[in-house]
Short mmCIF file of C-alpha atoms and ligand atoms in Angstrom, two decimals:
data_model
loop_
_atom_site.label_atom_id
_atom_site.label_comp_id
_atom_site.label_asym_id
_atom_site.label_seq_id
_atom_site.Cartn_x
_atom_site.Cartn_y
_atom_site.Cartn_z
CA MET A 273 -4.79 -15.60 17.88
CA GLU A 274 -7.75 -15.65 14.59
CA PHE A 275 -7.29 -18.27 12.17
CA LEU A 276 -6.24 -15.96 9.15
CA LYS A 277 -5.87 -17.51 5.07
CA ASP A 278 -5.86 -14.46 3.05
CA VAL A 279 -5.25 -10.91 3.51
CA LEU A 280 -7.29 -9.34 1.31
CA GLY A 281 -8.57 -5.66 2.60
CA ILE A 282 -7.32 -3.64 6.17
CA LYS A 283 -11.08 -3.01 6.27
CA ASN A 284 -12.21 -6.36 7.70
CA LEU A 285 -8.77 -6.34 10.35
CA SER A 286 -9.43 -5.08 13.58
CA LYS A 287 -6.63 -2.86 15.70
CA GLU A 288 -4.83 -6.36 16.78
CA GLN A 289 -4.22 -7.74 14.11
CA MET A 290 -2.74 -4.31 12.13
CA LEU A 291 -0.59 -4.36 15.49
CA TYR A 292 0.43 -7.89 15.13
CA VAL A 293 1.84 -7.54 11.98
CA ILE A 294 3.32 -4.59 12.21
CA GLU A 295 5.13 -6.40 15.53
CA THR A 296 6.42 -9.42 13.57
CA ALA A 297 8.29 -6.40 10.72
CA LYS A 298 10.27 -5.33 13.70
CA ARG A 299 11.34 -8.91 14.24
CA MET A 300 11.96 -9.41 10.06
CA LYS A 301 13.39 -5.57 9.85
CA LEU A 302 16.46 -7.20 12.04
CA LEU A 303 16.87 -10.21 9.65
CA ILE A 304 16.66 -7.97 6.30
CA ASP A 305 19.24 -4.83 8.69
CA SER A 306 21.71 -8.00 9.17
CA PRO A 307 25.04 -9.47 6.63
CA ASN A 308 23.26 -12.68 6.72
CA LYS A 309 19.49 -12.68 4.60
CA LYS A 310 18.79 -16.04 5.35
CA SER A 311 16.36 -17.76 7.67
CA PRO A 312 14.56 -21.19 7.06
CA MET A 313 10.76 -19.63 8.57
CA LEU A 314 9.18 -20.25 4.63
CA GLN A 315 10.85 -23.47 3.44
CA GLY A 316 9.16 -25.95 1.47
CA LYS A 317 6.18 -23.62 1.07
CA THR A 318 6.02 -21.97 -2.45
CA VAL A 319 5.33 -18.18 -2.67
CA ILE A 320 3.70 -17.64 -6.64
CA THR A 321 2.95 -14.26 -7.56
CA LEU A 322 0.18 -13.05 -10.29
CA PHE A 323 0.65 -9.61 -11.68
CA TYR A 324 -2.28 -8.51 -13.82
CA GLU A 325 -0.37 -4.94 -13.52
CA ASN A 326 2.41 -2.70 -13.56
CA SER A 327 4.52 -3.25 -10.27
CA THR A 328 8.27 -2.70 -9.07
CA ARG A 329 7.71 -1.82 -5.40
CA THR A 330 4.61 -4.66 -4.29
CA ARG A 331 5.62 -7.56 -6.61
CA MET A 332 10.33 -7.08 -5.76
CA SER A 333 9.48 -7.09 -2.52
CA PHE A 334 7.22 -9.84 -2.12
CA GLU A 335 9.23 -11.80 -3.88
CA LEU A 336 12.75 -10.57 -1.91
CA ALA A 337 10.50 -11.00 1.37
CA ALA A 338 10.24 -14.77 0.54
CA LYS A 339 13.94 -15.72 -0.37
CA TYR A 340 15.06 -13.90 2.40
CA MET A 341 13.06 -16.60 4.27
CA SER A 342 13.98 -19.60 2.42
CA GLY A 343 10.93 -19.85 0.66
CA ASN A 344 10.73 -20.71 -3.18
CA VAL A 345 9.39 -18.29 -5.01
CA ALA A 346 7.97 -17.57 -9.29
CA ASN A 347 6.23 -14.85 -10.98
CA ILE A 348 4.26 -15.12 -13.23
CA SER A 349 4.29 -13.09 -17.23
CA VAL A 350 0.60 -11.71 -17.64
CA ALA A 351 2.02 -11.68 -20.95
CA LEU A 352 4.35 -14.77 -21.40
CA SER A 353 1.59 -16.62 -19.94
CA SER A 354 -1.87 -18.25 -20.67
CA ILE A 355 -3.98 -15.51 -19.46
CA ALA A 356 -2.95 -13.77 -22.83
CA LYS A 357 -4.56 -16.55 -24.13
CA GLY A 358 -7.77 -15.92 -22.36
CA GLU A 359 -7.44 -18.08 -19.28
CA THR A 360 -9.40 -16.76 -16.94
CA LEU A 361 -8.18 -15.34 -12.91
CA LEU A 362 -10.02 -18.86 -11.75
CA ASP A 363 -8.27 -21.58 -14.24
CA THR A 364 -5.08 -19.57 -13.69
CA GLY A 365 -5.76 -19.93 -10.27
CA LYS A 366 -6.91 -23.25 -9.81
CA THR A 367 -3.74 -24.18 -12.16
CA LEU A 368 -1.60 -23.05 -9.24
CA ASP A 369 -3.18 -24.52 -6.51
CA MET A 370 -2.27 -27.45 -8.04
CA MET A 371 0.75 -27.02 -8.57
CA GLY A 372 1.60 -27.02 -4.91
CA THR A 373 1.48 -23.04 -4.73
CA ASP A 374 1.05 -22.35 -0.59
CA VAL A 375 0.30 -17.95 -0.93
CA ILE A 376 -0.60 -15.89 -4.47
CA VAL A 377 0.09 -12.34 -3.90
CA MET A 378 -1.68 -11.09 -7.20
CA ARG A 379 -3.19 -7.79 -8.21
CA HIS A 380 -5.65 -6.91 -10.39
CA PRO A 381 -7.63 -3.80 -11.90
CA GLN A 382 -10.83 -5.40 -11.10
CA ALA A 383 -12.25 -4.57 -7.07
CA GLY A 384 -13.26 -7.26 -5.56
CA ALA A 385 -10.46 -10.30 -7.50
CA ALA A 386 -8.87 -11.12 -4.26
CA ASN A 387 -11.35 -11.85 -2.64
CA PHE A 388 -13.34 -13.66 -5.65
CA LEU A 389 -10.13 -15.92 -5.78
CA ALA A 390 -9.25 -16.60 -1.84
CA LYS A 391 -12.66 -17.94 -1.97
CA HIS A 392 -12.09 -21.22 -4.83
CA VAL A 393 -8.13 -22.20 -4.71
CA ASN A 394 -6.60 -23.80 -1.49
CA ALA A 395 -3.40 -21.81 -1.52
CA SER A 396 -3.30 -17.99 0.87
CA ILE A 397 -4.86 -14.95 -0.74
CA ILE A 398 -2.28 -11.82 -0.03
CA ASN A 399 -3.66 -8.73 -2.25
CA ALA A 400 -1.44 -6.66 -3.66
CA GLY A 401 -4.02 -4.49 -4.65
CA ASP A 402 -6.82 -4.63 -6.36
CA GLY A 403 -8.78 -1.94 -8.54
CA MET A 404 -9.37 1.12 -7.04
CA ASN A 405 -10.50 -0.45 -4.12
CA GLU A 406 -7.73 -2.21 -1.24
CA HIS A 407 -4.14 -2.29 -1.47
CA PRO A 408 -3.68 -3.62 2.25
CA THR A 409 0.19 -4.33 2.42
CA GLN A 410 0.58 -1.09 1.24
CA ALA A 411 -1.52 0.73 3.70
CA LEU A 412 0.44 -1.18 6.80
CA LEU A 413 3.82 -0.74 5.84
CA ASP A 414 3.14 2.78 5.80
CA ILE A 415 1.77 2.81 9.50
CA TYR A 416 4.78 0.59 10.22
CA THR A 417 6.57 3.95 8.80
CA ILE A 418 5.11 6.53 10.70
CA LEU A 419 4.97 4.27 13.99
CA GLU A 420 8.39 4.33 13.67
CA LYS A 421 8.68 7.91 14.52
CA LYS A 422 6.01 8.80 16.53
CA GLN A 423 4.83 5.99 18.77
CA SER A 424 0.65 6.11 17.71
CA LEU A 425 -1.51 7.13 15.91
CA ASN A 426 -4.19 8.52 18.44
CA ASN A 427 -5.24 12.22 17.19
CA LEU A 428 -1.96 11.91 14.29
CA LYS A 429 -3.08 14.29 12.10
CA ILE A 430 -2.69 12.94 8.95
CA ALA A 431 -3.07 14.78 5.62
CA ILE A 432 -3.07 12.20 1.71
CA ILE A 433 -3.35 14.96 -1.28
CA GLY A 434 -3.74 13.55 -3.68
CA ASP A 435 -5.69 11.92 -6.78
CA ILE A 436 -7.96 10.24 -4.33
CA ALA A 437 -10.79 8.79 -6.52
CA HIS A 438 -8.42 6.05 -8.09
CA SER A 439 -6.72 5.79 -5.25
CA ARG A 440 -6.33 2.50 -3.28
CA VAL A 441 -3.74 3.29 -1.20
CA ALA A 442 -5.86 6.29 0.46
CA ARG A 443 -8.36 3.92 0.87
CA SER A 444 -6.65 1.52 2.76
CA ASN A 445 -4.89 3.84 4.83
CA ILE A 446 -8.37 6.04 5.57
CA TYR A 447 -8.91 2.61 7.36
CA GLY A 448 -6.57 1.79 9.39
CA MET A 449 -5.41 4.79 10.42
CA THR A 450 -8.95 5.23 11.82
CA LYS A 451 -9.19 2.95 13.08
CA LEU A 452 -5.40 3.58 15.04
CA GLY A 453 -7.32 6.62 16.10
CA ALA A 454 -5.47 9.25 13.74
CA ASN A 455 -7.64 12.44 12.27
CA VAL A 456 -7.10 11.35 8.28
CA PHE A 457 -7.92 14.42 5.72
CA ILE A 458 -7.86 14.10 2.17
CA CYS A 459 -7.60 17.15 -0.53
CA ALA A 460 -7.53 16.68 -3.95
CA PRO A 461 -9.76 18.06 -6.84
CA ASP A 462 -14.12 17.66 -7.08
CA THR A 463 -13.00 15.24 -10.12
CA LEU A 464 -10.51 13.57 -7.98
CA LEU A 465 -12.63 13.12 -4.87
CA PRO A 466 -15.33 9.92 -4.96
CA LYS A 467 -18.83 10.31 -3.87
CA GLY A 468 -19.14 9.40 -0.46
CA ILE A 469 -15.91 9.80 1.01
CA GLU A 470 -16.29 10.86 4.42
CA LYS A 471 -18.09 7.60 5.10
CA THR A 472 -15.30 6.48 5.69
CA GLY A 473 -14.01 8.30 8.39
CA ALA A 474 -11.71 10.98 6.24
CA ILE A 475 -12.44 14.40 6.71
CA ILE A 476 -12.68 17.00 3.48
CA VAL A 477 -10.58 19.45 2.92
CA LYS A 478 -10.53 22.07 -0.30
CA ASN A 479 -7.10 23.81 0.65
CA LYS A 480 -3.88 21.90 0.79
CA TYR A 481 -2.96 25.11 2.83
CA ASP A 482 -5.38 23.56 5.51
CA ALA A 483 -4.62 20.11 4.44
CA VAL A 484 -0.80 20.53 5.55
CA ASN A 485 -0.57 23.12 7.83
CA GLN A 486 -1.85 21.18 11.13
CA ALA A 487 -0.50 17.88 10.05
CA ASP A 488 1.63 15.45 11.77
CA VAL A 489 2.18 13.40 8.10
CA VAL A 490 1.78 14.97 4.82
CA MET A 491 1.38 11.36 2.22
CA GLY A 492 0.78 12.48 -1.67
CA LEU A 493 -0.51 10.06 -4.04
CA ARG A 494 0.27 9.50 -7.72
CA LEU A 495 -2.21 11.03 -10.54
CA GLN A 496 -3.53 7.68 -11.99
CA LYS A 497 -3.15 8.98 -15.17
CA GLU A 498 -3.61 4.71 -17.00
CA ARG A 499 -6.79 4.83 -14.55
CA MET A 500 -8.76 8.48 -16.15
CA GLN A 501 -10.84 7.24 -18.32
CA HIS A 502 -11.19 10.97 -19.87
CA SER A 503 -9.87 14.30 -18.99
CA LEU A 504 -10.09 14.76 -15.03
CA LEU A 505 -7.65 18.12 -15.13
CA SER A 506 -7.27 21.02 -16.79
CA SER A 507 -3.65 21.13 -16.53
CA ILE A 508 -0.37 19.45 -15.19
CA ARG A 509 0.81 23.03 -14.32
CA GLU A 510 -3.07 24.07 -12.83
CA TYR A 511 -2.49 21.15 -10.18
CA HIS A 512 0.55 21.12 -8.98
CA GLU A 513 -0.23 24.81 -7.98
CA TYR A 514 -3.23 23.81 -6.64
CA PHE A 515 -2.73 20.14 -4.91
CA GLY A 516 1.15 19.64 -5.23
CA LEU A 517 3.64 20.14 -2.43
CA SER A 518 6.85 22.30 -2.96
CA GLU A 519 9.04 24.27 0.27
CA LYS A 520 6.66 27.01 -0.19
CA THR A 521 3.12 25.06 0.71
CA LEU A 522 5.31 23.57 3.61
CA SER A 523 6.74 26.78 4.79
CA ASN A 524 4.16 26.49 7.57
CA ALA A 525 4.11 22.79 7.84
CA LYS A 526 5.18 21.29 11.51
CA ASP A 527 9.17 21.01 12.42
CA ASP A 528 8.84 17.58 12.20
CA VAL A 529 6.07 16.50 9.99
CA LEU A 530 6.76 13.11 8.19
CA ILE A 531 6.36 13.89 4.28
CA MET A 532 5.57 9.75 2.44
CA HIS A 533 3.90 8.81 -1.00
CA PRO A 534 3.72 4.83 -1.87
CA GLY A 535 5.62 5.43 -5.11
CA PRO A 536 5.84 5.67 -8.08
CA VAL A 537 6.30 9.59 -7.90
CA ASN A 538 5.77 11.79 -11.10
CA ARG A 539 8.28 14.48 -9.49
CA GLY A 540 7.52 17.97 -9.86
CA VAL A 541 4.27 17.26 -10.37
CA GLU A 542 2.37 15.65 -7.08
CA MET A 543 5.44 16.45 -5.07
CA THR A 544 9.09 18.15 -6.20
CA SER A 545 12.74 16.82 -6.46
CA LYS A 546 13.76 18.79 -3.15
CA ILE A 547 10.25 17.78 -1.16
CA ILE A 548 11.07 13.98 -2.56
CA ASP A 549 14.48 13.79 -0.96
CA GLY A 550 14.39 16.26 1.48
CA THR A 551 15.34 15.78 5.02
CA LYS A 552 11.69 15.30 6.59
CA SER A 553 10.72 12.67 3.31
CA VAL A 554 10.83 8.58 5.04
CA ILE A 555 10.29 7.39 1.06
CA THR A 556 12.92 5.27 0.93
CA GLU A 557 11.89 3.91 4.65
CA GLN A 558 8.73 2.60 2.94
CA VAL A 559 10.48 0.85 0.82
CA LYS A 560 12.60 -0.50 3.12
CA ASN A 561 9.64 -1.83 5.31
CA GLY A 562 7.57 -2.62 2.43
CA VAL A 563 9.94 -5.98 2.58
CA ALA A 564 9.20 -6.12 6.30
CA ILE A 565 5.71 -6.14 6.41
CA ARG A 566 5.81 -7.98 3.49
CA MET A 567 7.87 -11.15 5.57
CA ALA A 568 5.69 -10.59 8.29
CA LEU A 569 2.80 -11.66 6.46
CA LEU A 570 4.07 -14.41 4.34
CA TYR A 571 4.99 -16.33 7.63
CA ILE A 572 1.49 -15.25 9.47
CA VAL A 573 -0.89 -17.05 6.18
CA THR A 574 2.09 -19.75 5.89
CA ARG A 575 1.16 -20.77 9.17
CA ARG A 576 -2.53 -19.16 9.05
CA SER A 577 -2.79 -17.81 12.55
CA LEU A 578 -3.10 -14.44 13.66
N1 CP B 294 3.69 1.41 -3.81
C1 CP B 294 2.68 0.17 -5.28
O1 CP B 294 2.43 -0.08 -5.24
O2 CP B 294 3.97 0.71 -6.00
P1 CP B 294 4.67 -0.50 -7.07
O3 CP B 294 3.56 0.16 -8.36
O4 CP B 294 5.53 0.37 -7.84
O5 CP B 294 4.48 -1.63 -6.38
#
């Protein structure tokens, strides 16, 4: 397996590399399920989480992943750090590098920020979301969750519905799922469908019922109001009517359809609570698998092999 210093995006990962991460995560999940969640796999290694945007799932799962493997872990609070005094990303990264950091897990509003820092520091960089570009660890945990239920993604029909335009999760998932042989259908209001998205291999579907009815997997996406410069929707009520998932929307879906959402969810907007908490939902399993995937990635990059 080739040398792997950083995890920057799914676009540049091969099918074999993705499956290797998932195989490693399966072993990590055994540790999460064991009564004593402690292994020495990351002993002597230091992981820093550097988040310029809010997070619950990603930041906390990386922190727990490092702790379960006995790594040293610290979090930088952007508001309380010298970043608030104007320190650049490069200077912050170099400062952390000189302190003996092995892995920097970073989330940044600028697309390409993780790639940029990876070129300038010795520490491994794991991209925990860069602007509207990629969220590779989310896609890996999503694919892992599907593989637990469906064995293979080959020829699977996966519908991704919601704010595609602002979604790094959608981009990473489209790259990863199509590489594994899935047919990915995307459905969104025209204002939330980026130009040229079909070049990624995704197929645009205008009507949510057409997207849902033949799907093996339906993934809802959050409306990212924080990234909308101006109003892109006439109303939330209308958005839910045409693009939200409810019992009515899923009334003709396959019996074994999986319902997914990367979180956080706006209940009643992209999905009703009955769907989020229903029997077809694997949203809580996505969260659990997120810890296993992040353990696998920390283990792999600290060995710098994949
Ligand atoms: N899915 C996801 O990235 O969630 P957080 O923003 O809570 O990390």
